[in-house]
Short mmCIF file of C-alpha atoms in Angstrom, two decimals:
data_model
loop_
_atom_site.label_atom_id
_atom_site.label_comp_id
_atom_site.label_asym_id
_atom_site.label_seq_id
_atom_site.Cartn_x
_atom_site.Cartn_y
_atom_site.Cartn_z
CA MET A 1 16.99 -49.05 -114.81
CA ASN A 2 16.06 -50.29 -111.36
CA ILE A 3 17.77 -49.48 -108.06
CA LYS A 4 17.26 -50.64 -104.48
CA ILE A 5 19.00 -49.65 -101.27
CA LEU A 6 19.76 -52.69 -99.13
CA ASP A 7 18.33 -52.85 -95.64
CA THR A 8 20.85 -52.83 -92.82
CA ASN A 9 19.83 -56.24 -91.48
CA TYR A 10 21.82 -58.32 -93.99
CA LYS A 11 24.94 -60.18 -92.88
CA PRO A 12 28.33 -58.91 -94.09
CA THR A 13 29.33 -62.30 -95.51
CA ASP A 14 26.04 -62.64 -97.43
CA ILE A 15 26.65 -59.26 -99.07
CA ALA A 16 30.30 -60.15 -99.78
CA VAL A 17 29.46 -63.44 -101.47
CA GLY A 18 26.42 -62.02 -103.27
CA SER A 19 28.52 -59.19 -104.70
CA ALA A 20 31.33 -61.59 -105.65
CA ARG A 21 28.98 -63.95 -107.49
CA SER A 22 27.28 -61.02 -109.23
CA CYS A 23 30.59 -60.31 -110.98
CA TYR A 24 30.38 -63.65 -112.79
CA PHE A 25 26.63 -64.19 -113.03
CA GLY A 26 25.32 -62.82 -116.32
CA LYS A 27 21.62 -63.12 -115.55
CA GLY A 28 21.54 -60.36 -112.95
CA ILE A 29 22.25 -59.43 -109.34
CA VAL A 30 22.84 -62.27 -106.88
CA THR A 31 21.02 -61.05 -103.78
CA PRO A 32 22.26 -61.48 -100.21
CA GLU A 33 19.31 -63.84 -99.61
CA SER A 34 20.45 -66.04 -102.47
CA ALA A 35 24.06 -65.97 -101.25
CA SER A 36 22.94 -66.95 -97.74
CA GLU A 37 21.22 -70.08 -99.05
CA TRP A 38 24.06 -71.15 -101.39
CA ASN A 39 25.83 -74.27 -100.12
CA LYS A 40 29.27 -73.06 -101.27
CA LYS A 41 29.04 -69.65 -99.63
CA ASN A 42 31.76 -70.12 -97.01
CA GLU A 43 34.06 -71.87 -99.49
CA LEU A 44 33.92 -68.92 -101.88
CA LEU A 45 34.26 -66.44 -99.00
CA ASP A 46 37.46 -68.11 -97.81
CA SER A 47 38.83 -68.26 -101.36
CA ILE A 48 38.26 -64.60 -102.28
CA PHE A 49 39.47 -63.40 -98.88
CA LYS A 50 42.77 -65.26 -99.01
CA ALA A 51 43.26 -64.25 -102.65
CA GLY A 52 43.08 -60.59 -101.58
CA HIS A 53 39.80 -59.78 -103.36
CA HIS A 54 38.68 -57.56 -100.50
CA THR A 55 36.40 -55.12 -102.29
CA THR A 56 33.53 -57.55 -101.69
CA LEU A 57 34.01 -57.06 -97.94
CA GLN A 58 33.94 -53.28 -98.20
CA HIS A 59 30.23 -52.98 -98.98
CA TYR A 60 29.22 -53.64 -95.40
CA HIS A 61 30.07 -51.12 -92.68
CA PHE A 62 30.00 -51.33 -88.90
CA THR A 63 28.99 -48.18 -87.06
CA ILE A 64 30.51 -48.63 -83.61
CA LEU A 65 29.47 -46.68 -80.52
CA ILE A 66 32.58 -46.34 -78.37
CA GLU A 67 32.69 -45.04 -74.81
CA GLY A 68 35.80 -44.87 -72.65
CA MET A 69 38.60 -45.13 -75.21
CA SER A 70 41.69 -43.03 -74.55
CA ARG A 71 42.47 -40.10 -76.80
CA HIS A 72 45.86 -41.61 -77.52
CA LEU A 73 44.50 -44.91 -78.83
CA ILE A 74 42.10 -42.97 -81.05
CA TRP A 75 45.09 -41.03 -82.40
CA ARG A 76 47.36 -44.05 -82.78
CA LEU A 77 44.84 -46.51 -84.28
CA LEU A 78 41.35 -45.32 -85.16
CA HIS A 79 42.29 -42.06 -86.88
CA SER A 80 45.74 -42.95 -88.20
CA HIS A 81 44.46 -44.12 -91.61
CA MET A 82 42.01 -43.03 -94.33
CA PHE A 83 39.32 -45.70 -94.13
CA TYR A 84 36.97 -44.51 -91.39
CA ASN A 85 34.45 -41.90 -90.36
CA SER A 86 34.15 -40.61 -86.78
CA GLU A 87 32.21 -38.11 -84.72
CA GLN A 88 34.02 -37.62 -81.41
CA VAL A 89 33.32 -35.52 -78.33
CA SER A 90 35.18 -32.23 -78.67
CA GLN A 91 37.63 -31.02 -76.04
CA ARG A 92 37.27 -27.55 -77.54
CA TYR A 93 33.54 -27.20 -76.95
CA ALA A 94 32.61 -29.78 -74.29
CA LYS A 95 33.82 -29.36 -70.69
CA MET A 96 35.85 -32.40 -69.68
CA LYS A 97 35.23 -34.42 -66.49
CA VAL A 98 37.87 -35.61 -64.03
CA GLU A 99 36.57 -39.18 -63.87
CA ASN A 100 37.07 -39.73 -67.60
CA PHE A 101 40.68 -40.93 -67.61
CA TYR A 102 42.21 -44.24 -68.65
CA ILE A 103 44.49 -45.88 -66.09
CA PRO A 104 47.04 -48.37 -67.52
CA LYS A 105 46.29 -51.96 -66.53
CA ASN A 106 49.45 -52.55 -64.45
CA ALA A 107 49.68 -49.06 -62.98
CA ASN A 108 49.33 -47.98 -59.37
CA GLN A 109 45.74 -46.78 -59.50
CA GLU A 110 45.98 -44.40 -56.56
CA LYS A 111 49.09 -42.77 -57.98
CA TRP A 112 47.51 -42.30 -61.40
CA ASP A 113 44.25 -41.09 -59.87
CA ASN A 114 46.16 -38.42 -57.98
CA TYR A 115 48.09 -37.42 -61.10
CA TYR A 116 44.98 -37.12 -63.23
CA LYS A 117 43.14 -35.19 -60.50
CA LYS A 118 46.02 -32.74 -60.17
CA MET A 119 46.23 -32.23 -63.95
CA PHE A 120 42.48 -31.74 -64.12
CA ASP A 121 42.67 -29.15 -61.36
CA TYR A 122 45.27 -27.30 -63.45
CA TYR A 123 42.93 -27.54 -66.45
CA ASP A 124 40.09 -26.06 -64.38
CA LYS A 125 42.38 -23.31 -63.09
CA PHE A 126 43.47 -22.31 -66.61
CA CYS A 127 39.85 -22.33 -67.79
CA GLU A 128 39.11 -19.78 -65.06
CA LEU A 129 42.24 -17.72 -65.73
CA LEU A 130 41.67 -17.56 -69.48
CA GLU A 131 37.92 -16.92 -69.56
CA PRO A 132 38.04 -13.16 -68.72
CA ILE A 133 40.85 -12.64 -71.24
CA MET A 134 38.82 -14.40 -73.93
CA TYR A 135 35.76 -12.36 -72.97
CA GLU A 136 37.72 -9.16 -73.46
CA LYS A 137 39.15 -10.19 -76.84
CA LEU A 138 35.99 -11.65 -78.41
CA PRO A 139 33.58 -9.42 -80.37
CA LYS A 140 30.38 -8.50 -78.55
CA PHE A 141 28.22 -11.10 -80.29
CA GLN A 142 30.67 -13.90 -79.37
CA LYS A 143 31.35 -13.03 -75.74
CA HIS A 144 28.88 -15.72 -74.63
CA ILE A 145 31.34 -18.41 -75.82
CA SER A 146 34.32 -17.05 -73.88
CA ASN A 147 34.25 -20.11 -71.61
CA LYS A 148 34.56 -22.43 -74.61
CA LYS A 149 37.46 -20.42 -76.00
CA ALA A 150 39.14 -20.73 -72.61
CA GLN A 151 38.58 -24.51 -72.67
CA GLU A 152 40.15 -24.65 -76.12
CA MET A 153 43.46 -23.34 -74.76
CA ALA A 154 43.31 -25.01 -71.33
CA ARG A 155 42.85 -28.45 -72.91
CA TYR A 156 46.55 -28.50 -73.84
CA LEU A 157 47.14 -29.45 -70.18
CA LEU A 158 44.90 -32.51 -70.30
CA PRO A 159 46.75 -35.84 -70.54
CA VAL A 160 46.11 -38.02 -73.60
CA GLY A 161 44.79 -40.66 -71.22
CA MET A 162 41.56 -38.64 -71.27
CA LYS A 163 38.72 -40.89 -72.43
CA ALA A 164 36.37 -40.01 -75.26
CA HIS A 165 33.08 -41.20 -76.65
CA LEU A 166 32.48 -41.40 -80.38
CA TYR A 167 30.69 -42.89 -83.35
CA HIS A 168 33.18 -44.78 -85.50
CA THR A 169 32.29 -46.31 -88.88
CA ILE A 170 34.53 -48.79 -90.73
CA ASN A 171 34.13 -51.54 -93.30
CA VAL A 172 34.78 -55.23 -92.64
CA VAL A 173 38.33 -55.14 -94.00
CA THR A 174 39.33 -52.24 -91.74
CA ALA A 175 37.84 -54.08 -88.74
CA LEU A 176 39.95 -57.13 -89.60
CA ARG A 177 43.03 -54.92 -89.92
CA TYR A 178 42.39 -53.52 -86.44
CA ILE A 179 42.31 -57.07 -85.08
CA ASN A 180 45.48 -57.88 -87.00
CA ILE A 181 47.65 -54.95 -85.93
CA ALA A 182 46.54 -54.32 -82.33
CA SER A 183 49.36 -56.41 -80.86
CA PHE A 184 51.96 -54.59 -82.98
CA LEU A 185 51.16 -51.03 -81.88
CA PRO A 186 54.05 -49.14 -80.24
CA GLU A 187 51.75 -47.56 -77.65
CA CYS A 188 48.46 -48.42 -75.91
CA ARG A 189 48.83 -52.10 -76.80
CA ILE A 190 46.91 -53.49 -73.81
CA GLU A 191 44.01 -51.10 -74.37
CA ALA A 192 44.05 -51.88 -78.10
CA LEU A 193 43.85 -55.63 -77.45
CA ASP A 194 40.86 -55.04 -75.17
CA PHE A 195 39.20 -53.00 -77.91
CA VAL A 196 39.67 -55.62 -80.64
CA SER A 197 38.54 -58.39 -78.30
CA GLN A 198 35.25 -56.55 -77.83
CA LEU A 199 35.12 -55.73 -81.55
CA GLU A 200 35.45 -59.43 -82.42
CA LYS A 201 32.55 -60.34 -80.14
CA GLU A 202 30.35 -57.62 -81.64
CA MET A 203 31.18 -58.71 -85.19
CA LEU A 204 30.32 -62.35 -84.43
CA LYS A 205 26.99 -61.30 -82.94
CA ILE A 206 26.12 -59.91 -86.34
CA ASP A 207 27.61 -62.70 -88.46
CA LYS A 208 29.19 -65.90 -87.09
CA ASP A 209 30.53 -66.68 -90.58
CA LEU A 210 33.15 -63.94 -90.05
CA LYS A 211 35.00 -66.18 -87.56
CA PRO A 212 37.44 -67.78 -90.08
CA LEU A 213 38.40 -64.30 -91.34
CA ILE A 214 38.89 -63.04 -87.78
CA ASP A 215 41.01 -66.08 -86.90
CA PHE A 216 43.16 -65.42 -89.97
CA ALA A 217 43.59 -61.76 -88.99
CA LYS A 218 44.80 -62.77 -85.54
CA LYS A 219 47.53 -64.96 -86.98
CA GLU A 220 48.90 -62.85 -89.82
CA LYS A 221 52.08 -61.00 -88.93
CA ALA A 222 52.39 -57.21 -89.15
CA VAL A 223 55.30 -54.86 -88.49
CA PHE A 224 55.07 -51.30 -87.22
CA PRO A 225 57.27 -49.21 -89.57
CA LYS A 226 60.61 -47.92 -88.36
CA ILE A 227 61.03 -44.35 -89.60
CA ASP A 228 64.33 -42.44 -89.69
CA MET A 229 63.10 -38.91 -88.95
CA THR A 230 66.61 -37.46 -89.16
CA LYS A 231 66.20 -37.55 -92.96
CA PHE A 232 63.31 -35.10 -92.72
CA ARG A 233 63.86 -33.14 -89.50
CA ASN A 234 64.15 -29.38 -89.90
CA GLU A 235 64.87 -26.44 -87.64
CA LYS A 236 61.47 -25.07 -88.65
CA ASN A 237 58.24 -26.58 -87.33
CA VAL A 238 56.87 -26.76 -90.87
CA LYS A 239 58.94 -27.50 -93.95
CA VAL A 240 57.42 -28.16 -97.37
CA PHE A 241 59.37 -30.27 -99.89
CA ASP A 242 58.99 -32.35 -103.07
CA ILE A 243 56.62 -29.78 -104.60
CA VAL A 244 54.91 -30.69 -107.88
CA ASN A 245 53.60 -27.37 -109.14
CA TYR A 246 50.53 -27.69 -111.35
CA ASP A 247 48.17 -24.77 -111.82
CA PHE A 248 44.41 -25.30 -111.87
CA GLU A 249 41.26 -23.22 -112.04
CA MET A 250 39.08 -22.65 -108.98
CA ASN A 251 35.35 -22.98 -109.69
CA GLU A 252 31.98 -23.67 -108.04
CA ASN A 253 32.94 -27.29 -107.41
CA TYR A 254 35.40 -26.12 -104.75
CA ALA A 255 33.12 -23.49 -103.21
CA GLY A 256 29.88 -25.45 -102.90
CA ILE A 257 28.77 -27.16 -99.70
CA LEU A 258 28.94 -30.63 -101.30
CA ARG A 259 32.38 -30.02 -102.82
CA SER A 260 31.82 -31.70 -106.17
CA SER A 261 35.56 -31.32 -106.78
CA ASN A 262 35.90 -34.60 -104.86
CA ILE A 263 34.14 -36.34 -107.78
CA PHE A 264 34.87 -34.04 -110.72
CA PHE A 265 38.66 -34.26 -110.58
CA ASP A 266 40.69 -31.75 -112.55
CA GLU A 267 44.36 -30.70 -112.82
CA SER A 268 44.46 -29.99 -109.08
CA LEU A 269 45.00 -33.73 -108.60
CA LEU A 270 48.33 -33.48 -110.47
CA GLY A 271 49.89 -30.93 -108.13
CA GLY A 272 51.05 -31.67 -104.61
CA PHE A 273 53.76 -31.63 -101.98
CA ASN A 274 55.11 -33.30 -98.85
CA SER A 275 55.69 -31.64 -95.47
CA TYR A 276 57.69 -32.17 -92.33
CA ILE A 277 55.51 -30.91 -89.49
CA LYS A 278 56.08 -30.63 -85.76
CA LEU A 279 52.83 -30.03 -83.90
CA SER A 280 51.09 -30.95 -80.68
CA LEU A 281 49.17 -34.17 -80.18
CA SER A 282 46.08 -32.01 -79.83
CA ALA A 283 46.55 -30.31 -83.20
CA ASP A 284 47.47 -33.55 -84.94
CA ALA A 285 44.26 -35.12 -83.67
CA GLN A 286 42.48 -32.39 -85.65
CA ASN A 287 44.87 -32.82 -88.56
CA GLN A 288 44.06 -36.53 -88.81
CA ARG A 289 40.46 -35.77 -89.68
CA HIS A 290 41.63 -34.78 -93.17
CA ARG A 291 41.74 -38.37 -94.34
CA ARG A 292 42.97 -37.53 -97.85
CA SER A 293 45.99 -35.91 -96.24
CA PRO A 294 47.75 -39.03 -94.90
CA ALA A 295 50.84 -38.84 -92.73
CA ILE A 296 53.64 -41.01 -91.37
CA ARG A 297 53.45 -41.02 -87.56
CA PRO A 298 56.51 -42.73 -86.06
CA ALA A 299 56.54 -44.62 -82.77
CA LEU A 300 56.74 -41.89 -80.15
CA LYS A 301 59.55 -43.67 -78.32
CA ASP A 302 61.77 -43.20 -81.38
CA ILE A 303 61.26 -39.42 -81.54
CA TYR A 304 60.63 -38.62 -77.89
CA LYS A 305 62.04 -35.55 -76.21
CA LYS A 306 60.58 -32.94 -73.88
CA ASP A 307 59.00 -30.62 -76.40
CA PHE A 308 55.63 -28.95 -76.12
CA TYR A 309 53.36 -26.36 -77.71
CA ILE A 310 52.59 -23.07 -75.95
CA PRO A 311 49.49 -21.16 -77.14
CA SER A 312 50.32 -17.51 -77.75
CA ILE A 313 47.65 -16.25 -75.36
CA ILE A 314 49.17 -18.36 -72.58
CA LYS A 315 52.69 -17.27 -73.52
CA ASP A 316 51.60 -13.65 -73.14
CA ASN A 317 49.80 -14.10 -69.82
CA PHE A 318 50.58 -17.27 -67.87
CA LEU A 319 53.79 -18.69 -69.31
CA ASN A 320 55.52 -19.58 -66.02
CA GLU A 321 52.44 -21.28 -64.60
CA TYR A 322 51.94 -23.25 -67.82
CA ILE A 323 55.56 -24.44 -67.96
CA GLU A 324 55.38 -25.51 -64.31
CA VAL A 325 52.39 -27.75 -65.07
CA ILE A 326 53.97 -29.22 -68.20
CA GLU A 327 57.21 -29.96 -66.34
CA TYR A 328 55.22 -31.77 -63.65
CA SER A 329 53.55 -33.92 -66.32
CA TYR A 330 56.91 -34.85 -67.87
CA GLN A 331 58.31 -35.71 -64.45
CA PHE A 332 55.40 -38.07 -63.79
CA PHE A 333 55.74 -39.60 -67.25
CA GLU A 334 59.47 -40.21 -66.81
CA GLU A 335 58.86 -41.96 -63.49
CA GLU A 336 56.08 -44.14 -64.86
CA LYS A 337 58.10 -44.96 -67.96
CA GLU A 338 60.51 -46.82 -65.69
CA ASN A 339 57.63 -48.71 -64.04
CA LEU A 340 55.35 -49.48 -66.99
CA GLY A 341 57.46 -49.01 -70.11
CA PHE A 342 57.14 -46.23 -72.67
CA GLY A 343 54.08 -47.59 -74.49
CA GLU A 344 51.89 -47.86 -71.38
CA SER A 345 53.05 -44.71 -69.58
CA ILE A 346 52.19 -42.68 -72.70
CA TYR A 347 48.79 -41.76 -71.25
CA ALA A 348 50.51 -39.31 -68.88
CA LEU A 349 51.75 -37.06 -71.70
CA THR A 350 49.66 -33.96 -72.29
CA ASN A 351 47.86 -32.75 -75.38
CA ALA A 352 50.62 -30.13 -75.63
CA HIS A 353 53.36 -32.70 -76.28
CA ASN A 354 54.87 -32.14 -79.72
CA VAL A 355 55.23 -34.93 -82.28
CA GLU A 356 56.81 -35.05 -85.73
CA ILE A 357 54.98 -36.27 -88.81
CA ILE A 358 55.58 -36.47 -92.55
CA GLU A 359 52.46 -35.51 -94.47
CA LYS A 360 51.45 -35.91 -98.11
CA ASP A 361 48.99 -33.53 -99.83
CA ASP A 362 47.70 -33.14 -103.37
CA PHE A 363 46.32 -29.76 -104.42
CA ASN A 364 42.77 -31.07 -104.84
CA GLU A 365 42.59 -32.22 -101.24
CA PHE A 366 44.60 -29.28 -99.92
CA THR A 367 42.09 -26.73 -101.25
CA HIS A 368 39.55 -28.25 -98.88
CA LYS A 369 42.01 -28.45 -96.01
CA ALA A 370 42.93 -24.80 -96.48
CA GLN A 371 39.26 -23.83 -96.45
CA MET A 372 38.60 -25.69 -93.21
CA ARG A 373 41.75 -24.66 -91.36
CA LEU A 374 42.25 -21.07 -92.54
CA CYS A 375 38.79 -20.32 -91.18
CA TYR A 376 39.20 -18.05 -88.14
CA ASN A 377 37.05 -20.51 -86.15
CA ALA A 378 39.58 -23.31 -86.68
CA GLN A 379 41.95 -24.40 -83.93
CA GLN A 380 44.67 -21.74 -83.82
CA GLU A 381 47.65 -24.09 -83.90
CA ILE A 382 46.50 -25.96 -87.00
CA PHE A 383 45.58 -22.61 -88.61
CA ASP A 384 49.23 -21.60 -88.15
CA VAL A 385 50.49 -24.90 -89.64
CA ILE A 386 48.35 -24.55 -92.77
CA TYR A 387 49.28 -20.88 -93.12
CA GLU A 388 52.98 -21.79 -93.00
CA GLN A 389 52.53 -24.54 -95.61
CA ILE A 390 50.83 -22.11 -97.99
CA LYS A 391 53.43 -19.44 -97.30
CA GLU A 392 56.21 -21.85 -98.26
CA LEU A 393 54.34 -22.93 -101.39
CA LYS A 394 54.12 -19.26 -102.38
CA GLU A 395 57.86 -18.80 -101.75
CA ASN A 396 58.46 -21.73 -104.11
CA GLY A 397 56.48 -20.23 -106.98
CA VAL A 398 53.12 -21.92 -106.46
CA ASN A 399 50.02 -19.83 -107.21
CA ILE A 400 48.27 -19.81 -103.82
CA ASP A 401 45.11 -18.00 -104.95
CA ASN A 402 43.18 -21.28 -104.70
CA PHE A 403 44.21 -22.02 -101.10
CA LEU A 404 41.81 -19.74 -99.28
CA PRO A 405 39.47 -19.77 -96.27
CA PRO A 406 35.84 -20.73 -97.04
CA CYS A 407 34.48 -17.19 -97.04
CA ALA A 408 37.14 -16.05 -99.52
CA VAL A 409 36.43 -18.98 -101.86
CA ARG A 410 32.69 -18.28 -101.76
CA PHE A 411 33.32 -14.54 -102.30
CA LYS A 412 35.53 -15.36 -105.29
CA GLU A 413 32.76 -17.51 -106.82
CA GLY A 414 29.95 -15.07 -105.91
CA ILE A 415 28.19 -17.49 -103.54
CA LYS A 416 26.27 -15.86 -100.69
CA PRO A 417 26.40 -15.79 -97.76
CA TYR A 418 30.16 -15.51 -98.01
CA CYS A 419 30.62 -16.97 -94.53
CA PRO A 420 28.92 -20.39 -94.34
CA GLU A 421 29.17 -20.53 -90.52
CA GLY A 422 25.89 -18.73 -89.76
CA ASP A 423 25.81 -17.47 -86.17
CA ARG A 424 29.37 -18.79 -85.74
CA PHE A 425 30.70 -15.98 -87.97
CA CYS A 426 34.00 -14.78 -86.48
CA GLY A 427 33.14 -11.11 -86.98
CA ILE A 428 36.01 -10.42 -89.41
CA LYS A 429 35.44 -10.01 -93.16
CA VAL A 430 38.36 -12.26 -94.01
CA TRP A 431 37.30 -12.41 -97.67
CA LYS A 432 38.44 -8.77 -98.00
CA LEU A 433 41.94 -9.53 -96.69
CA GLY A 434 45.03 -10.58 -98.61
CA PHE A 435 46.91 -13.72 -97.52
CA ASP A 436 49.64 -11.64 -95.88
CA GLU A 437 46.99 -9.88 -93.77
CA TYR A 438 45.63 -13.04 -92.14
CA LYS A 439 46.29 -12.66 -88.43
CA ARG A 440 44.77 -14.27 -85.36
CA GLU A 441 44.97 -13.47 -81.67
CA ILE A 442 42.80 -16.37 -80.48
#
C-alpha cells in the first residue's frame, strides 16, 4: 500500500479529470500532472460535467474568506444546505459594531444609516441593562462572562442586515450551484449576485478551465420551491410528526470526542422523525449548523407576519421596552417594503423575527444534536426547541435515554471528565438530573 496527500496547489479541473480517468485506467492512478498535460482534458471535463458525473468535481475544495456579508444571506444561501463548513463570528460572544451593516443597493443610505444606528443604540442599551442581572444569576466562577451573556440576549434586537466575517469551505459543485441559484433567491438577490460575481473571479484565478462550467451554471434554470406551510402549521411552536421508532444502543461511539457513530452506523440510522418548528432567525442560524438535520425554509414573504421571540429574562424584566424596539423595527421594515420590495427590505428585520421551518432528523444525527443543544451552555432558545422535540418523542413512546446532554452521555459511558467543556463548565451537575428536571434561567 502507498498513500500520498495531494498538495493544495493543483487545479480543480486537473484533479477532476485525473480522478475520472483513474476510474478506467487499470495501470494505476492518473495524477493531476498527467491530466493537465492530456490533450483531451477539457473535452472529457465537459462530457462528465454535463452527464452529471459530479463526484470528480467534489475532490477539490475552496476555502473562502468572506468579510461583509449580511447575516441574512448567510442564512438564506451559505448555510441553507448540507455541503459546506463555516466558522463565523459569533454574535453571542463578540461585541458587534455599528458600522457593520449592509445597506440595500437602492435604499436611501441616510435613512438606513439612521435606522441601523438607532437599533444598535437599543442593542447597547439592552447589553447594559442585562449585564447586572446576568452577573447576579451566574455562578461565582462565571461572573466574569456576564457581559457576554447580556450580549447573547441583546443580539435579538440586531437587524439581520448585520454583516459577518467567516471562513467558508465548499467543493466545486457547490460553488457552481451558488452561481446557478443566486438570481432565484427570494431575498438578498442583489447581494447574492455580487457575491457570486466575486466568487467566479476568484475561481478563475485558480483555474481558467472552470469557465465553461461557470458559464453553464449561469444559464441553467432553477426554481425556488413554493411551500404550503398550512399543511404543517401548528398552534405549538414545535410539533413532531412522522415518527419512525427504532430502538438502538448507546455506546462509546456516541460519547467520544470524535463521534465514531458518524462512521460506524447502527440501528439509530433507521429511526427518525420530522418536525414543524417556529423559531427566531437567530436560533435557526444556530440550528442550520447541524448539517445532517436539513430543513425546508420557505420564502419569508410567503409566511410573513409580525411574530417575534422574547427571551424569558427580558420578558421578566424589560418586556415593554423590548416590544417598543421590535415594533419600531417592524414599522421601518413595512415602510421600506413599499420602497424596495420584500426581498431587499428584509435586512431591516431583527434576529428576533420568527420563521417557520420543516425539519428532518434521524436518530443517529439527533443524538449529536441533543448533546450539543441540551448542554446548558447552548443558546437558550434552541435548547428549548430540542427539549420540546425530545419531550414529544417521549410522549409518543420513543425511548429518550439516548438523547442526552454531553455530560450525561459521558457519565453513562464512564468517560471522564463528564463535562467536556473545561473552564466553560456551567456549574450544574446535569448528568445527575432526570430529563424532567432540566431547567434553565439563562
